[in-house]
Amino acid sequence: MTITKRQWPKLARFWQNPSLSQRLMLVGLAITVFFIFLAFFAPVLQSWGWLQNPKDFLANVPQEPPSAKHWFGTSRLGHDVFSRTVFGAQAALQVVILATALSMIVGVPLGMVSGYLGGRLDKALLFLMDSIYTLPGLLLSVTLAFVVGRGILNAAIAISIAYIPQYYRVVRNHTVSVKTEVFIEAAQAMGASTWVVLSRYLFFNVIQSVPVLFTLNAADAILVLGGLGFLGLGLPEEVAEWGHDLKQALEALPTGIWWTTLFPGLAMTFMVVGLSLLGEGLNEFVNPRLRGENGNRK
């Protein structure tokens, strides 16, 4: 009951007098929900005949400008650009959610174990994660993509490796600070095992920043996936993917065929902006100190 009484005033203040960052978070949430809607209902819209099959090439007149029949025009291979753009959101969300989930599943437990146990294990994991963290994320993903090959799961694995150190560092630092609290010492004195302490007492106290990091990493992963697709290392060619479509469209751009580049690029930009705004707003909402500083500025 105490927790409920404390949370409701915060939510009331949020809706009554939101800050600029919180307003932008609502904009980011709306953009993100819109793309999620497109990703989930793209097959339904295709079955209703509202979207063409994005894999069918030479099904339309090549390089037609936007019209009532083809809202975003057609590509040089006769693809419907609108259909490719909508289904590109589905491919992006599949890879990005899987990649960030994999990095979180690996990084969070390692951070908790490392921070709680300490010692040589902590030093070894710190050295390993710092070594990975110093490498450029796109370069690391490109290198792994060469090894694992194309595909949704393979692309997710190639992207996820760069984000594991971020989850590890955040959770490990929180664990180090929380494990000295009185309730942890009381649990240890009562004979609680390491697994019980980690799962029951530490877990929910060290993951407050994980949703924020998840959202921001998802925004960055979209750009990385686009880079892999642009280099021909992302998803198979028959799958609608924004990076691959941009690569194909650049060849026709000097001839005045602008629509095949504009619309996939705008879709990628809006999705990244939406997730970034959502992550920044969540960061302010989760971090009371930052929320207080912004309130004082107002």
PDB file of C-alpha atoms in Angstrom:
ATOM      1  CA  MET A   1       0.000   0.000   0.000  1.00  0.00           C
ATOM      2  CA  THR A   2       2.828   2.369   0.765  1.00  0.00           C
ATOM      3  CA  ILE A   3       4.315   1.905  -2.696  1.00  0.00           C
ATOM      4  CA  THR A   4       0.920   2.571  -4.314  1.00  0.00           C
ATOM      5  CA  LYS A   5       0.464   5.828  -2.386  1.00  0.00           C
ATOM      6  CA  ARG A   6       3.856   7.034  -3.482  1.00  0.00           C
ATOM      7  CA  GLN A   7       3.443   6.143  -7.134  1.00  0.00           C
ATOM      8  CA  TRP A   8       0.069   7.757  -7.766  1.00  0.00           C
ATOM      9  CA  PRO A   9       1.194  11.326  -6.947  1.00  0.00           C
ATOM     10  CA  LYS A  10       4.155  10.905  -9.320  1.00  0.00           C
ATOM     11  CA  LEU A  11       1.874   9.765 -12.117  1.00  0.00           C
ATOM     12  CA  ALA A  12      -0.539  12.611 -11.369  1.00  0.00           C
ATOM     13  CA  ARG A  13       2.269  15.183 -11.552  1.00  0.00           C
ATOM     14  CA  PHE A  14       3.426  13.617 -14.794  1.00  0.00           C
ATOM     15  CA  TRP A  15       0.052  14.059 -16.492  1.00  0.00           C
ATOM     16  CA  GLN A  16      -0.769  17.458 -14.945  1.00  0.00           C
ATOM     17  CA  ASN A  17       2.552  19.229 -15.494  1.00  0.00           C
ATOM     18  CA  PRO A  18       4.823  17.208 -17.801  1.00  0.00           C
ATOM     19  CA  SER A  19       8.261  18.544 -18.636  1.00  0.00           C
ATOM     20  CA  LEU A  20       9.526  19.018 -22.179  1.00  0.00           C
ATOM     21  CA  SER A  21      11.371  15.712 -22.031  1.00  0.00           C
ATOM     22  CA  GLN A  22       8.210  13.938 -20.912  1.00  0.00           C
ATOM     23  CA  ARG A  23       6.175  15.505 -23.713  1.00  0.00           C
ATOM     24  CA  LEU A  24       8.792  14.346 -26.189  1.00  0.00           C
ATOM     25  CA  MET A  25       8.603  10.899 -24.598  1.00  0.00           C
ATOM     26  CA  LEU A  26       4.906  10.764 -25.475  1.00  0.00           C
ATOM     27  CA  VAL A  27       5.766  11.724 -29.054  1.00  0.00           C
ATOM     28  CA  GLY A  28       8.391   8.984 -29.152  1.00  0.00           C
ATOM     29  CA  LEU A  29       5.906   6.506 -27.681  1.00  0.00           C
ATOM     30  CA  ALA A  30       3.350   7.379 -30.374  1.00  0.00           C
ATOM     31  CA  ILE A  31       5.924   6.921 -33.149  1.00  0.00           C
ATOM     32  CA  THR A  32       7.116   3.616 -31.693  1.00  0.00           C
ATOM     33  CA  VAL A  33       3.570   2.273 -31.284  1.00  0.00           C
ATOM     34  CA  PHE A  34       2.815   3.281 -34.871  1.00  0.00           C
ATOM     35  CA  PHE A  35       5.741   1.263 -36.224  1.00  0.00           C
ATOM     36  CA  ILE A  36       4.857  -1.685 -33.983  1.00  0.00           C
ATOM     37  CA  PHE A  37       1.326  -1.533 -35.402  1.00  0.00           C
ATOM     38  CA  LEU A  38       2.709  -1.586 -38.952  1.00  0.00           C
ATOM     39  CA  ALA A  39       4.990  -4.513 -38.142  1.00  0.00           C
ATOM     40  CA  PHE A  40       2.224  -6.632 -36.612  1.00  0.00           C
ATOM     41  CA  PHE A  41      -0.518  -5.872 -39.112  1.00  0.00           C
ATOM     42  CA  ALA A  42       1.513  -5.781 -42.341  1.00  0.00           C
ATOM     43  CA  PRO A  43       0.640  -9.442 -43.166  1.00  0.00           C
ATOM     44  CA  VAL A  44      -3.023  -8.718 -42.394  1.00  0.00           C
ATOM     45  CA  LEU A  45      -3.027  -5.705 -44.697  1.00  0.00           C
ATOM     46  CA  GLN A  46      -1.415  -7.842 -47.377  1.00  0.00           C
ATOM     47  CA  SER A  47      -4.064 -10.548 -47.011  1.00  0.00           C
ATOM     48  CA  TRP A  48      -6.764  -7.874 -47.410  1.00  0.00           C
ATOM     49  CA  GLY A  49      -5.138  -6.734 -50.657  1.00  0.00           C
ATOM     50  CA  TRP A  50      -4.075  -3.346 -49.282  1.00  0.00           C
ATOM     51  CA  LEU A  51      -0.361  -4.190 -49.592  1.00  0.00           C
ATOM     52  CA  GLN A  52       1.487  -5.998 -52.339  1.00  0.00           C
ATOM     53  CA  ASN A  53       3.868  -8.832 -51.664  1.00  0.00           C
ATOM     54  CA  PRO A  54       7.206  -7.090 -51.013  1.00  0.00           C
ATOM     55  CA  LYS A  55       9.107 -10.056 -52.483  1.00  0.00           C
ATOM     56  CA  ASP A  56       7.421  -9.860 -55.903  1.00  0.00           C
ATOM     57  CA  PHE A  57       9.754  -8.094 -58.324  1.00  0.00           C
ATOM     58  CA  LEU A  58       8.844  -7.015 -61.850  1.00  0.00           C
ATOM     59  CA  ALA A  59       5.216  -7.060 -60.678  1.00  0.00           C
ATOM     60  CA  ASN A  60       4.821  -3.356 -61.547  1.00  0.00           C
ATOM     61  CA  VAL A  61       6.187  -0.884 -64.048  1.00  0.00           C
ATOM     62  CA  PRO A  62       9.750  -0.085 -62.850  1.00  0.00           C
ATOM     63  CA  GLN A  63      10.620   3.327 -61.411  1.00  0.00           C
ATOM     64  CA  GLU A  64       7.122   4.828 -61.456  1.00  0.00           C
ATOM     65  CA  PRO A  65       6.813   8.017 -59.359  1.00  0.00           C
ATOM     66  CA  PRO A  66       4.413   8.160 -56.377  1.00  0.00           C
ATOM     67  CA  SER A  67       0.774   7.990 -57.464  1.00  0.00           C
ATOM     68  CA  ALA A  68      -2.643   6.917 -56.232  1.00  0.00           C
ATOM     69  CA  LYS A  69      -1.865   3.339 -57.234  1.00  0.00           C
ATOM     70  CA  HIS A  70       1.636   3.273 -55.757  1.00  0.00           C
ATOM     71  CA  TRP A  71       1.813   5.752 -52.884  1.00  0.00           C
ATOM     72  CA  PHE A  72       5.599   5.629 -52.620  1.00  0.00           C
ATOM     73  CA  GLY A  73       6.269   4.762 -56.265  1.00  0.00           C
ATOM     74  CA  THR A  74       8.072   1.663 -57.544  1.00  0.00           C
ATOM     75  CA  SER A  75      11.714   0.615 -57.580  1.00  0.00           C
ATOM     76  CA  ARG A  76      13.915  -0.242 -60.538  1.00  0.00           C
ATOM     77  CA  LEU A  77      12.992  -3.925 -60.037  1.00  0.00           C
ATOM     78  CA  GLY A  78       9.278  -3.174 -59.990  1.00  0.00           C
ATOM     79  CA  HIS A  79       8.825  -3.497 -56.207  1.00  0.00           C
ATOM     80  CA  ASP A  80       6.107  -1.433 -54.581  1.00  0.00           C
ATOM     81  CA  VAL A  81       8.136   0.926 -52.376  1.00  0.00           C
ATOM     82  CA  PHE A  82       5.251   1.444 -49.943  1.00  0.00           C
ATOM     83  CA  SER A  83       4.960  -2.296 -49.332  1.00  0.00           C
ATOM     84  CA  ARG A  84       8.741  -2.656 -48.950  1.00  0.00           C
ATOM     85  CA  THR A  85       8.825   0.231 -46.476  1.00  0.00           C
ATOM     86  CA  VAL A  86       6.009  -1.175 -44.324  1.00  0.00           C
ATOM     87  CA  PHE A  87       7.436  -4.696 -44.258  1.00  0.00           C
ATOM     88  CA  GLY A  88      10.862  -3.184 -43.555  1.00  0.00           C
ATOM     89  CA  ALA A  89       9.499  -2.085 -40.173  1.00  0.00           C
ATOM     90  CA  GLN A  90       8.612  -5.705 -39.435  1.00  0.00           C
ATOM     91  CA  ALA A  91      12.111  -6.939 -40.274  1.00  0.00           C
ATOM     92  CA  ALA A  92      13.728  -4.126 -38.292  1.00  0.00           C
ATOM     93  CA  LEU A  93      11.675  -4.799 -35.162  1.00  0.00           C
ATOM     94  CA  GLN A  94      12.279  -8.541 -35.332  1.00  0.00           C
ATOM     95  CA  VAL A  95      16.046  -8.167 -35.515  1.00  0.00           C
ATOM     96  CA  VAL A  96      16.306  -5.247 -33.089  1.00  0.00           C
ATOM     97  CA  ILE A  97      14.133  -6.740 -30.354  1.00  0.00           C
ATOM     98  CA  LEU A  98      15.912 -10.077 -30.646  1.00  0.00           C
ATOM     99  CA  ALA A  99      19.349  -8.434 -30.602  1.00  0.00           C
ATOM    100  CA  THR A 100      18.678  -6.231 -27.578  1.00  0.00           C
ATOM    101  CA  ALA A 101      16.977  -9.108 -25.756  1.00  0.00           C
ATOM    102  CA  LEU A 102      19.985 -11.376 -26.332  1.00  0.00           C
ATOM    103  CA  SER A 103      22.406  -8.732 -25.075  1.00  0.00           C
ATOM    104  CA  MET A 104      20.219  -8.115 -22.016  1.00  0.00           C
ATOM    105  CA  ILE A 105      19.876 -11.837 -21.240  1.00  0.00           C
ATOM    106  CA  VAL A 106      23.661 -12.202 -21.272  1.00  0.00           C
ATOM    107  CA  GLY A 107      24.727  -8.865 -19.798  1.00  0.00           C
ATOM    108  CA  VAL A 108      22.336  -8.587 -16.829  1.00  0.00           C
ATOM    109  CA  PRO A 109      23.163 -11.939 -15.140  1.00  0.00           C
ATOM    110  CA  LEU A 110      26.888 -11.461 -15.734  1.00  0.00           C
ATOM    111  CA  GLY A 111      26.727  -7.996 -14.183  1.00  0.00           C
ATOM    112  CA  MET A 112      24.856  -9.252 -11.115  1.00  0.00           C
ATOM    113  CA  VAL A 113      27.196 -12.196 -10.532  1.00  0.00           C
ATOM    114  CA  SER A 114      30.298 -10.109 -11.120  1.00  0.00           C
ATOM    115  CA  GLY A 115      29.222  -7.283  -8.836  1.00  0.00           C
ATOM    116  CA  TYR A 116      27.988  -9.555  -6.064  1.00  0.00           C
ATOM    117  CA  LEU A 117      30.845 -12.068  -5.948  1.00  0.00           C
ATOM    118  CA  GLY A 118      33.695  -9.703  -6.817  1.00  0.00           C
ATOM    119  CA  GLY A 119      37.252 -11.036  -6.679  1.00  0.00           C
ATOM    120  CA  ARG A 120      39.080 -12.459  -9.670  1.00  0.00           C
ATOM    121  CA  LEU A 121      35.873 -13.233 -11.519  1.00  0.00           C
ATOM    122  CA  ASP A 122      34.862  -9.591 -11.324  1.00  0.00           C
ATOM    123  CA  LYS A 123      38.264  -8.423 -12.568  1.00  0.00           C
ATOM    124  CA  ALA A 124      38.297 -10.899 -15.451  1.00  0.00           C
ATOM    125  CA  LEU A 125      34.790  -9.969 -16.587  1.00  0.00           C
ATOM    126  CA  LEU A 126      35.573  -6.268 -16.263  1.00  0.00           C
ATOM    127  CA  PHE A 127      38.638  -6.679 -18.465  1.00  0.00           C
ATOM    128  CA  LEU A 128      36.684  -8.677 -21.051  1.00  0.00           C
ATOM    129  CA  MET A 129      33.739  -6.269 -21.187  1.00  0.00           C
ATOM    130  CA  ASP A 130      35.960  -3.198 -21.314  1.00  0.00           C
ATOM    131  CA  SER A 131      37.872  -4.761 -24.203  1.00  0.00           C
ATOM    132  CA  ILE A 132      34.650  -5.350 -26.137  1.00  0.00           C
ATOM    133  CA  TYR A 133      33.328  -1.906 -25.223  1.00  0.00           C
ATOM    134  CA  THR A 134      36.353  -0.137 -26.704  1.00  0.00           C
ATOM    135  CA  LEU A 135      35.700  -1.653 -30.139  1.00  0.00           C
ATOM    136  CA  PRO A 136      33.413   0.313 -32.517  1.00  0.00           C
ATOM    137  CA  GLY A 137      29.980  -1.305 -32.456  1.00  0.00           C
ATOM    138  CA  LEU A 138      29.409  -1.222 -36.206  1.00  0.00           C
ATOM    139  CA  LEU A 139      32.862  -2.649 -36.949  1.00  0.00           C
ATOM    140  CA  LEU A 140      32.322  -5.462 -34.448  1.00  0.00           C
ATOM    141  CA  SER A 141      28.899  -6.241 -35.917  1.00  0.00           C
ATOM    142  CA  VAL A 142      30.257  -6.250 -39.474  1.00  0.00           C
ATOM    143  CA  THR A 143      33.053  -8.631 -38.472  1.00  0.00           C
ATOM    144  CA  LEU A 144      30.640 -11.043 -36.778  1.00  0.00           C
ATOM    145  CA  ALA A 145      28.208 -10.801 -39.693  1.00  0.00           C
ATOM    146  CA  PHE A 146      30.965 -12.109 -41.968  1.00  0.00           C
ATOM    147  CA  VAL A 147      31.319 -15.120 -39.665  1.00  0.00           C
ATOM    148  CA  VAL A 148      27.693 -16.017 -38.881  1.00  0.00           C
ATOM    149  CA  GLY A 149      26.184 -15.091 -42.257  1.00  0.00           C
ATOM    150  CA  ARG A 150      22.799 -13.648 -43.154  1.00  0.00           C
ATOM    151  CA  GLY A 151      19.454 -14.191 -41.451  1.00  0.00           C
ATOM    152  CA  ILE A 152      17.323 -12.674 -38.701  1.00  0.00           C
ATOM    153  CA  LEU A 153      18.929 -14.667 -35.888  1.00  0.00           C
ATOM    154  CA  ASN A 154      22.431 -14.258 -37.313  1.00  0.00           C
ATOM    155  CA  ALA A 155      22.004 -10.507 -37.712  1.00  0.00           C
ATOM    156  CA  ALA A 156      20.665 -10.272 -34.153  1.00  0.00           C
ATOM    157  CA  ILE A 157      23.696 -12.155 -32.804  1.00  0.00           C
ATOM    158  CA  ALA A 158      26.075  -9.924 -34.759  1.00  0.00           C
ATOM    159  CA  ILE A 159      24.405  -6.789 -33.412  1.00  0.00           C
ATOM    160  CA  SER A 160      23.873  -7.945 -29.817  1.00  0.00           C
ATOM    161  CA  ILE A 161      27.531  -8.557 -28.975  1.00  0.00           C
ATOM    162  CA  ALA A 162      28.262  -4.822 -28.951  1.00  0.00           C
ATOM    163  CA  TYR A 163      25.568  -4.071 -26.330  1.00  0.00           C
ATOM    164  CA  ILE A 164      26.397  -6.765 -23.777  1.00  0.00           C
ATOM    165  CA  PRO A 165      29.096  -4.637 -22.034  1.00  0.00           C
ATOM    166  CA  GLN A 166      26.619  -1.786 -21.548  1.00  0.00           C
ATOM    167  CA  TYR A 167      24.131  -3.958 -19.650  1.00  0.00           C
ATOM    168  CA  TYR A 168      26.984  -5.564 -17.761  1.00  0.00           C
ATOM    169  CA  ARG A 169      28.491  -2.265 -16.606  1.00  0.00           C
ATOM    170  CA  VAL A 170      25.182  -0.695 -15.540  1.00  0.00           C
ATOM    171  CA  VAL A 171      23.944  -3.747 -13.624  1.00  0.00           C
ATOM    172  CA  ARG A 172      27.364  -4.503 -12.122  1.00  0.00           C
ATOM    173  CA  ASN A 173      27.730  -0.959 -10.741  1.00  0.00           C
ATOM    174  CA  HIS A 174      24.230  -1.036  -9.245  1.00  0.00           C
ATOM    175  CA  THR A 175      24.909  -4.437  -7.714  1.00  0.00           C
ATOM    176  CA  VAL A 176      28.121  -3.240  -6.067  1.00  0.00           C
ATOM    177  CA  SER A 177      26.247  -0.355  -4.434  1.00  0.00           C
ATOM    178  CA  VAL A 178      23.168  -2.354  -3.406  1.00  0.00           C
ATOM    179  CA  LYS A 179      24.912  -5.442  -1.981  1.00  0.00           C
ATOM    180  CA  THR A 180      26.101  -3.425   1.040  1.00  0.00           C
ATOM    181  CA  GLU A 181      22.551  -2.497   2.049  1.00  0.00           C
ATOM    182  CA  VAL A 182      21.121  -3.744   5.323  1.00  0.00           C
ATOM    183  CA  PHE A 183      18.454  -5.984   3.787  1.00  0.00           C
ATOM    184  CA  ILE A 184      21.124  -7.854   1.789  1.00  0.00           C
ATOM    185  CA  GLU A 185      23.236  -8.371   4.916  1.00  0.00           C
ATOM    186  CA  ALA A 186      20.127  -9.548   6.773  1.00  0.00           C
ATOM    187  CA  ALA A 187      19.352 -12.095   4.058  1.00  0.00           C
ATOM    188  CA  GLN A 188      22.926 -13.361   4.170  1.00  0.00           C
ATOM    189  CA  ALA A 189      22.786 -13.616   7.963  1.00  0.00           C
ATOM    190  CA  MET A 190      19.601 -15.699   7.687  1.00  0.00           C
ATOM    191  CA  GLY A 191      21.477 -18.186   5.483  1.00  0.00           C
ATOM    192  CA  ALA A 192      20.065 -17.220   2.086  1.00  0.00           C
ATOM    193  CA  SER A 193      22.020 -18.762  -0.760  1.00  0.00           C
ATOM    194  CA  THR A 194      23.710 -16.738  -3.471  1.00  0.00           C
ATOM    195  CA  TRP A 195      20.954 -17.633  -5.944  1.00  0.00           C
ATOM    196  CA  VAL A 196      18.224 -16.510  -3.537  1.00  0.00           C
ATOM    197  CA  VAL A 197      19.975 -13.203  -2.833  1.00  0.00           C
ATOM    198  CA  LEU A 198      20.519 -12.508  -6.525  1.00  0.00           C
ATOM    199  CA  SER A 199      17.051 -13.489  -7.704  1.00  0.00           C
ATOM    200  CA  ARG A 200      14.882 -12.320  -4.813  1.00  0.00           C
ATOM    201  CA  TYR A 201      16.672  -9.353  -3.257  1.00  0.00           C
ATOM    202  CA  LEU A 202      19.057  -7.906  -5.842  1.00  0.00           C
ATOM    203  CA  PHE A 203      17.379  -8.384  -9.211  1.00  0.00           C
ATOM    204  CA  PHE A 204      14.527  -5.887  -8.913  1.00  0.00           C
ATOM    205  CA  ASN A 205      16.788  -3.345  -7.226  1.00  0.00           C
ATOM    206  CA  VAL A 206      19.437  -3.223  -9.975  1.00  0.00           C
ATOM    207  CA  ILE A 207      17.389  -3.290 -13.198  1.00  0.00           C
ATOM    208  CA  GLN A 208      15.727   0.136 -12.981  1.00  0.00           C
ATOM    209  CA  SER A 209      17.869   1.511 -15.802  1.00  0.00           C
ATOM    210  CA  VAL A 210      17.647  -1.594 -18.011  1.00  0.00           C
ATOM    211  CA  PRO A 211      14.400  -0.555 -19.839  1.00  0.00           C
ATOM    212  CA  VAL A 212      15.978   2.812 -20.655  1.00  0.00           C
ATOM    213  CA  LEU A 213      19.117   1.150 -21.973  1.00  0.00           C
ATOM    214  CA  PHE A 214      17.010  -1.364 -23.895  1.00  0.00           C
ATOM    215  CA  THR A 215      15.148   1.424 -25.709  1.00  0.00           C
ATOM    216  CA  LEU A 216      18.266   3.433 -26.554  1.00  0.00           C
ATOM    217  CA  ASN A 217      20.100   0.332 -27.767  1.00  0.00           C
ATOM    218  CA  ALA A 218      17.128  -0.569 -29.944  1.00  0.00           C
ATOM    219  CA  ALA A 219      17.383   2.840 -31.649  1.00  0.00           C
ATOM    220  CA  ASP A 220      21.092   2.335 -32.260  1.00  0.00           C
ATOM    221  CA  ALA A 221      20.545  -1.246 -33.440  1.00  0.00           C
ATOM    222  CA  ILE A 222      18.240  -0.022 -36.217  1.00  0.00           C
ATOM    223  CA  LEU A 223      21.089   2.062 -37.604  1.00  0.00           C
ATOM    224  CA  VAL A 224      23.519  -0.842 -37.282  1.00  0.00           C
ATOM    225  CA  LEU A 225      21.074  -3.166 -39.060  1.00  0.00           C
ATOM    226  CA  GLY A 226      20.700  -0.569 -41.804  1.00  0.00           C
ATOM    227  CA  GLY A 227      24.480  -0.429 -42.135  1.00  0.00           C
ATOM    228  CA  LEU A 228      24.714  -4.208 -42.389  1.00  0.00           C
ATOM    229  CA  GLY A 229      21.975  -4.264 -45.017  1.00  0.00           C
ATOM    230  CA  PHE A 230      23.683  -1.480 -46.956  1.00  0.00           C
ATOM    231  CA  LEU A 231      26.894  -3.536 -46.985  1.00  0.00           C
ATOM    232  CA  GLY A 232      25.012  -6.684 -48.019  1.00  0.00           C
ATOM    233  CA  LEU A 233      25.606  -8.444 -44.685  1.00  0.00           C
ATOM    234  CA  GLY A 234      22.202  -8.189 -43.017  1.00  0.00           C
ATOM    235  CA  LEU A 235      19.124 -10.106 -44.073  1.00  0.00           C
ATOM    236  CA  PRO A 236      18.633 -12.208 -47.218  1.00  0.00           C
ATOM    237  CA  GLU A 237      18.039 -10.160 -50.363  1.00  0.00           C
ATOM    238  CA  GLU A 238      14.421 -11.265 -50.734  1.00  0.00           C
ATOM    239  CA  VAL A 239      13.516  -9.862 -47.286  1.00  0.00           C
ATOM    240  CA  ALA A 240      12.319  -6.254 -47.259  1.00  0.00           C
ATOM    241  CA  GLU A 241      14.960  -4.354 -45.303  1.00  0.00           C
ATOM    242  CA  TRP A 242      15.590  -0.610 -45.301  1.00  0.00           C
ATOM    243  CA  GLY A 243      19.379  -0.731 -45.538  1.00  0.00           C
ATOM    244  CA  HIS A 244      19.358  -3.066 -48.525  1.00  0.00           C
ATOM    245  CA  ASP A 245      16.664  -0.993 -50.255  1.00  0.00           C
ATOM    246  CA  LEU A 246      18.724   2.165 -49.771  1.00  0.00           C
ATOM    247  CA  LYS A 247      21.717   0.481 -51.368  1.00  0.00           C
ATOM    248  CA  GLN A 248      19.629  -0.500 -54.396  1.00  0.00           C
ATOM    249  CA  ALA A 249      18.076   2.974 -54.590  1.00  0.00           C
ATOM    250  CA  LEU A 250      21.368   4.874 -54.613  1.00  0.00           C
ATOM    251  CA  GLU A 251      22.158   3.601 -58.094  1.00  0.00           C
ATOM    252  CA  ALA A 252      19.049   5.330 -59.487  1.00  0.00           C
ATOM    253  CA  LEU A 253      19.300   8.507 -57.394  1.00  0.00           C
ATOM    254  CA  PRO A 254      21.559  10.427 -59.860  1.00  0.00           C
ATOM    255  CA  THR A 255      18.914   9.930 -62.581  1.00  0.00           C
ATOM    256  CA  GLY A 256      16.239  11.731 -60.537  1.00  0.00           C
ATOM    257  CA  ILE A 257      14.584   8.637 -59.006  1.00  0.00           C
ATOM    258  CA  TRP A 258      14.317  10.117 -55.504  1.00  0.00           C
ATOM    259  CA  TRP A 259      11.368   8.249 -54.015  1.00  0.00           C
ATOM    260  CA  THR A 260      13.118   4.887 -53.666  1.00  0.00           C
ATOM    261  CA  THR A 261      15.650   6.558 -51.365  1.00  0.00           C
ATOM    262  CA  LEU A 262      13.453   9.045 -49.541  1.00  0.00           C
ATOM    263  CA  PHE A 263      10.766   6.840 -48.038  1.00  0.00           C
ATOM    264  CA  PRO A 264      12.898   3.987 -46.614  1.00  0.00           C
ATOM    265  CA  GLY A 265      15.317   6.603 -45.268  1.00  0.00           C
ATOM    266  CA  LEU A 266      12.489   8.556 -43.620  1.00  0.00           C
ATOM    267  CA  ALA A 267      11.063   5.378 -42.088  1.00  0.00           C
ATOM    268  CA  MET A 268      14.426   4.492 -40.564  1.00  0.00           C
ATOM    269  CA  THR A 269      14.909   8.058 -39.297  1.00  0.00           C
ATOM    270  CA  PHE A 270      11.484   8.304 -37.697  1.00  0.00           C
ATOM    271  CA  MET A 271      11.828   4.939 -35.993  1.00  0.00           C
ATOM    272  CA  VAL A 272      15.222   5.863 -34.553  1.00  0.00           C
ATOM    273  CA  VAL A 273      13.950   9.260 -33.394  1.00  0.00           C
ATOM    274  CA  GLY A 274      10.880   7.697 -31.783  1.00  0.00           C
ATOM    275  CA  LEU A 275      12.868   5.142 -29.817  1.00  0.00           C
ATOM    276  CA  SER A 276      15.449   7.766 -28.814  1.00  0.00           C
ATOM    277  CA  LEU A 277      12.806  10.159 -27.504  1.00  0.00           C
ATOM    278  CA  LEU A 278      11.119   7.315 -25.644  1.00  0.00           C
ATOM    279  CA  GLY A 279      14.409   6.270 -24.065  1.00  0.00           C
ATOM    280  CA  GLU A 280      15.355   9.793 -23.005  1.00  0.00           C
ATOM    281  CA  GLY A 281      11.926  10.336 -21.457  1.00  0.00           C
ATOM    282  CA  LEU A 282      12.083   7.032 -19.613  1.00  0.00           C
ATOM    283  CA  ASN A 283      15.515   7.990 -18.307  1.00  0.00           C
ATOM    284  CA  GLU A 284      14.120  11.159 -16.753  1.00  0.00           C
ATOM    285  CA  PHE A 285      11.092   9.303 -15.375  1.00  0.00           C
ATOM    286  CA  VAL A 286      13.210   6.533 -13.827  1.00  0.00           C
ATOM    287  CA  ASN A 287      15.959   8.811 -12.492  1.00  0.00           C
ATOM    288  CA  PRO A 288      14.428  10.968  -9.710  1.00  0.00           C
ATOM    289  CA  ARG A 289      17.564  13.120  -9.427  1.00  0.00           C
ATOM    290  CA  LEU A 290      17.448  14.086 -13.088  1.00  0.00           C
ATOM    291  CA  ARG A 291      13.699  14.736 -12.828  1.00  0.00           C
ATOM    292  CA  GLY A 292      14.298  17.036  -9.876  1.00  0.00           C
ATOM    293  CA  GLU A 293      16.975  19.002 -11.705  1.00  0.00           C
ATOM    294  CA  ASN A 294      14.675  19.539 -14.684  1.00  0.00           C
ATOM    295  CA  GLY A 295      11.886  20.629 -12.359  1.00  0.00           C
ATOM    296  CA  ASN A 296      14.150  23.224 -10.753  1.00  0.00           C
ATOM    297  CA  ARG A 297      15.063  24.598 -14.184  1.00  0.00           C
ATOM    298  CA  LYS A 298      11.402  25.106 -14.959  1.00  0.00           C
TER     299      LYS A 298
END
